[in-house]
């Protein structure tokens, strides 16, 4: 994909898509109907982002208030900004960690006006850059590097322009959404240079600033009052009830069209490292244009590996934009920040904004692992380091103390990524050491109940832990520990304990953002056993048909502030959540294991043509760190990763010609013969035959080594399903029935 295919504004407003038709009209959306993305400047998997700040939920950008279900209510009447802040989430929901630190505000008003919101009259965004014009006539542009941000402001002619840095700002303008520094210091170093540090939620965030402001005054300020001659501010203990704003300001005259530039280096390890980071990102004081060009080049490197061609229908340009933007959103998070851990002193891998594994392990992490394995190795080593230092693999990890903040969502999900990287032979990971921590993690918290009682509550954690043991067995085999591998495989067989054999569904339990239906159709390592438990192929397909709404009436989606009764009635449908949420996003491919890839084709087609579009309202729900967008990428390619199993399921692609440039230098080309362009009102195409590198392929999956090996996958499509892939099912890995209750 190309930079021009990306629209960073997609997902920033409430869902605004045509009324769903067909199957998609029966799917019910429980989560907020908004992507919760922002259009700010980002670097691929980088540490820093920067965007106009309105205080809105949850990224600090935009016009909408906190919402955990239904249509989000409006918080601002129009686009406004009080400046530009740094460190935004991407597509997440209520995680109670909203950053937006270090606000930069260009002004032609008095300092007393700081915090005022000016209307945004123009906006533009592309990968690596964000620009806006405020109603006071100031034009702002911002780009970022891996650990830096570069601002450029164009002022109208005035004798009293200001560039104000506010270190006291953080969080959102919602109840309990503000973040107040615990400690802070700020120091003016020389003309155009300053440094400082704030401690926020247990994390020290340092910055080094350099401003090209010739002949401007450089002043510290406190409580909106200037401190002439002051060179340092120190706050040893800040309380929310007594805090007053504080920061630094440059002030002077400008001619019409004159630009002022500010460069900021960030670090979680002090001001000296912040200065070094700025020097690394902007060597020799290079400015906005050079940094922007380097960041655009980095984005091109991450987007270029996938190319699609061959569509000429009227919807093709929009489909290209949807796919290009999905690729872009898939590479914003996690924030990989080597040598930046604020919690332990040793250098090495570090990452934050893993928000959360529950959202990204099925789709986004496999995409990064395939296209950028060296970045995945960095993330894997960071996870291992977190586990070593803090005692467990995180389900989510933020720029804050404490890794185990999302344990209600899931357990043992880092194991899936590690198993895939191990199977792929990705270099740079100590697998003996990884195995030590994979085993240790599974003994903790919910894992103790699983070991002693055979299952864990919430019951979905039983599936998590069982599959994590299966993944651990694969790594144990890699390092040659046959005993541990055998014991892990036995424990992996406890997935059965999660199911009620009378219903073929998960046992009654509490479920995070869903019901037992949304969690009952995940792809396990023993899908043959799962289908047998449900009563066989026919019974399993019938269950899936009910779940996906075959023959059901259209539903009404929740509106603004839906009532409890309305939400309960929706959950009672036991219905697919329609890509509005993550728990069941892999369920369409469960049909493939029951010999019905035609059903997968129908559901994926319905989702791609009904649930995604261009414009600010083009996403059906929270993008959740790229977890949703990466689903779009996989579905468009006609491949779907089975996380942890180094396996890719095959389906009809959304483009006649697809190419994937692989890091090894190989190239995988997917050709769809018989492709027919169809919009939302048209039907799906079905795979009725396949050839891989000239050889007949009668199965609906590829191994990871086959995908990474490249070549040509030629798919024959038709308007009606055939017998292809009905008999040869994807592999299943049953475990012996024996129970293992002792600790490994």
PDB file of C-alpha atoms in Angstrom, residues 304-308 657-671 692-693 706-713:
ATOM      1  CA  UNK A 304       4.798  -1.118   0.835  1.00  0.00           C
ATOM      2  CA  UNK A 305       5.016  -4.903   1.433  1.00  0.00           C
ATOM      3  CA  UNK A 306       1.345  -5.358   0.520  1.00  0.00           C
ATOM      4  CA  UNK A 307       0.016  -4.396  -2.909  1.00  0.00           C
ATOM      5  CA  UNK A 308      -3.436  -4.995  -4.397  1.00  0.00           C
ATOM      6  CA  UNK A 657      -4.305  -9.633  -7.511  1.00  0.00           C
ATOM      7  CA  UNK A 658      -2.514  -9.380  -4.199  1.00  0.00           C
ATOM      8  CA  UNK A 659       1.199  -9.298  -3.547  1.00  0.00           C
ATOM      9  CA  UNK A 660       3.082  -9.639  -0.267  1.00  0.00           C
ATOM     10  CA  UNK A 661       6.783  -8.796  -0.150  1.00  0.00           C
ATOM     11  CA  UNK A 662       8.261 -10.880   2.638  1.00  0.00           C
ATOM     12  CA  UNK A 663      11.255  -9.857   4.789  1.00  0.00           C
ATOM     13  CA  UNK A 664      13.203 -12.875   3.546  1.00  0.00           C
ATOM     14  CA  UNK A 665      13.152 -11.453   0.030  1.00  0.00           C
ATOM     15  CA  UNK A 666      10.497 -13.902  -1.118  1.00  0.00           C
ATOM     16  CA  UNK A 667       7.211 -12.737  -2.621  1.00  0.00           C
ATOM     17  CA  UNK A 668       3.784 -14.311  -2.202  1.00  0.00           C
ATOM     18  CA  UNK A 669       1.332 -13.574  -4.966  1.00  0.00           C
ATOM     19  CA  UNK A 670      -2.371 -14.402  -4.612  1.00  0.00           C
ATOM     20  CA  UNK A 671      -4.271 -14.555  -7.893  1.00  0.00           C
ATOM     21  CA  UNK A 692       0.135 -23.431  -4.909  1.00  0.00           C
ATOM     22  CA  UNK A 693       3.222 -22.955  -7.051  1.00  0.00           C
ATOM     23  CA  UNK A 706       4.492 -22.131   2.875  1.00  0.00           C
ATOM     24  CA  UNK A 707       3.401 -18.514   3.303  1.00  0.00           C
ATOM     25  CA  UNK A 708       6.886 -17.318   4.219  1.00  0.00           C
ATOM     26  CA  UNK A 709       8.338 -19.311   1.331  1.00  0.00           C
ATOM     27  CA  UNK A 710       6.443 -17.193  -1.157  1.00  0.00           C
ATOM     28  CA  UNK A 711       5.357 -18.239  -4.619  1.00  0.00           C
ATOM     29  CA  UNK A 712       1.981 -18.086  -6.303  1.00  0.00           C
ATOM     30  CA  UNK A 713      -1.320 -19.056  -4.723  1.00  0.00           C
TER      31      UNK A 713
END
